[in-house]
Amino acid sequence: MITTIYEIAKHVGVSPATVSRALSGKGYVRKELREKILQVAKEMDYHPNTLARSLVTGQSFIIGLVLPDITNPFFPAIARGVEDVAHRNGYNVILCNTDGSARKEADYLGLLRSKRVDGVIFTTSQVVTRHVRQLVDSDIPVVLADRRMNVDCDFVVVDSIEGAYKATSHLIGLGHSAIGLITGPQKVTTGAERIEGYSRALRDHHIVMRDELICEGDYKENSGYRHTKKLLGLSSRPTAIFACNDLMAMGALAALEEKGIRVPEEVAVVGYDDIPFASVIRPRLTTVVQPKYEIGSIACEILLERMKDRDKPRQEVFLKPNLMIRESSVILEVKEALSD
Amino acid sequence: MITTIYEIAKHVGVSPATVSRALSGKGYVRKELREKILQVAKEMDYHPNTLARSLVTGQSFIIGLVLPDITNPFFPAIARGVEDVAHRNGYNVILCNTDGSARKEADYLGLLRSKRVDGVIFTTSQVVTRHVRQLVDSDIPVVLADRRMNVDCDFVVVDSIEGAYKATSHLIGLGHSAIGLITGPQKVTTGAERIEGYSRALRDHHIVMRDELICEGDYKENSGYRHTKKLLGLSSRPTAIFACNDLMAMGALAALEEKGIRVPEEVAVVGYDDIPFASVIRPRLTTVVQPKYEIGSIACEILLERMKDRDKPRQEVFLKPNLMIRESSVILEVKEALSD
DNA sequence: TTGTAAGCGTTATCAT
DNA sequence: ATGATAACGCTTACAA
């Protein structure tokens, strides 16, 4: 049998209301009585039924975290950031893997609404904003993480234009002018923005952009592999490749190795994200570091604030990416020279 | 305003009970009336309040997933396996990161009980079974994943003795007899069992076990690094190192590289887990593959069965590990010769 | 087939 | 400081 405040009340000889007050710490209750109640509650292994509590208070202390796929090495750190902040504030988080499918997104969002979560942190891969807009309209707080959308709600993202600009400039600084670009899907904001950063960097350095050097990937390893092969087949092939995430950079490295092309001596490679193994593969991958944990933790903090105050002005957080230079772009001697 | 069945009822001109029946599909309701109700519900953007529903039915359709750390590359696949099966069956999963701390474990378990989750999948790093036992006793279904405990409940683990036996035998077959072992924490079952597998393999091949070759690590990269340094300082140093997880194997490789010792020519290395980057580091890591996704998906399936039938006999699932031979243990020519 | 009403375990309002 | 009692939104006997 599961203990309720009624049983505790009976046991102690008071009313359920008093037990509730004692347990929640709200409202007056004589000190010794409170202690007695607390003790009995512990003895009876009482665990408050938050379902019942939520029903009356309107707070579930659950937040939803909707992302494409937790096995994608980019997301665990975000999830951890979210969960840490949530837990520290008494919230639990429901994890949803959408695989970027609009159907699953809608599905999960519906489930979360039914579960009366207090808020949602959402990383979409869709342009379809309908579900999200519905969610926002339904007045459950939402914060978009990592990827923006054209919806009126808070978000925290990393400045992808700047990240791509840094990566591209780095390669240009190394003397490259034929830089292959393997982008992400153009429909997600990060995809479009990284092209923008790439093209600005070229422009600022008076390098003409060559369309045949630009391929649209899908953030998966295989598309990095495929597009690299294609780029290598070009009559005037690139001397550097900038893959817009590390997974695709991995694919690029695999394609290059297969062709026996040395990295970085013959072709330099730069990735994006700094997923855990970027630093342990060989050659170690030069990449744009995203503050993944912070994306999650800050998103959650903003969500908590939003839950407290629905009327505060919309928050738009742009975090800064950093270029981490490693072996895949810089020949060792050069790197040492640079650091002098 | 959030829509309730009362408003739908008023709108349609029927009683709340009828709306409930129409929506849930249980109980009789005239076909056209049901359709009318469904339509109005959709128009009013109705989302059933599962808190209220759960309160009466006693089912929350939430399960808890308690693990050490989702950013540890071993866990995302497990989490995904759990979540997939859960979602397919109409359940959501609450993610809890304990960092292996007994306090956090107890904390989360309490929260989950309060949230009235229908079941818990638990990967502990503690020997302290008190919380779990309490949970089991409190008659909420629990299945232990990856790591067993001395508690009466279902579990799904991978046979660590066999995995370690295979890894060790592989090294022995390669001619090694001085095999350094970097174990996991002895208090978790996988830690103890992998030593057992190692020692059985040695015994079966009539190799005397040398205590100084065995170090207790903690499944973190740094302990692999430290212990490898120590092993290399031995007067008669090992020609092979078996690290009981890939993270520690990574540390071992780093230590070896630092000393300029070639792998596998001078020292062979074998890891355990086959985390995502085991196959992309150089040298590619020979390792014991654990069916991570299946640990999660099967654990969840067992949990669902258990939820349906609390009296069925206890399920104990041992999955089989597989040795994946890669470059860190076998010199290329030898490998080719082997495959002939 | 539909409606009435009790009850799930809390919190919260209002007396006392 | 404590106790009745009415919500919260739903399901489910039981009646009609």
PDB file of C-alpha atoms (C1' of nucleotides) in Angstrom, chain A residues 15 17-18 21 28-30 33 55-56, chain D residues 1-10:
ATOM      1  CA  SER A  15      -6.139  16.453   9.774  1.00  0.00           C
ATOM      2  CA  ALA A  17      -4.469  19.585   5.857  1.00  0.00           C
ATOM      3  CA  THR A  18      -2.081  19.866   8.746  1.00  0.00           C
ATOM      4  CA  ARG A  21       1.241  22.038   5.687  1.00  0.00           C
ATOM      5  CA  TYR A  28       1.553  27.438  10.255  1.00  0.00           C
ATOM      6  CA  VAL A  29       2.001  24.269  12.222  1.00  0.00           C
ATOM      7  CA  ARG A  30       3.306  23.880  15.726  1.00  0.00           C
ATOM      8  CA  LEU A  33       3.812  18.691  15.752  1.00  0.00           C
ATOM      9  CA  LEU A  55      -3.034  18.701 -10.580  1.00  0.00           C
ATOM     10  CA  VAL A  56      -3.835  21.387  -8.082  1.00  0.00           C
TER      11      VAL A  56
ATOM     12  C1'  DA D   1      -2.486  26.881  14.874  1.00  0.00           C
ATOM     13  C1'  DT D   2      -5.726  23.540  13.062  1.00  0.00           C
ATOM     14  C1'  DG D   3      -9.746  21.498  10.612  1.00  0.00           C
ATOM     15  C1'  DA D   4     -13.494  21.163   6.957  1.00  0.00           C
ATOM     16  C1'  DT D   5     -14.127  21.367   2.392  1.00  0.00           C
ATOM     17  C1'  DA D   6     -13.850  22.599  -2.227  1.00  0.00           C
ATOM     18  C1'  DA D   7     -11.219  22.369  -6.087  1.00  0.00           C
ATOM     19  C1'  DC D   8      -7.677  20.241  -9.828  1.00  0.00           C
ATOM     20  C1'  DG D   9      -9.326  17.088 -14.520  1.00  0.00           C
ATOM     21  C1'  DC D  10     -10.002  12.834 -15.253  1.00  0.00           C
TER      22       DC D  10
END
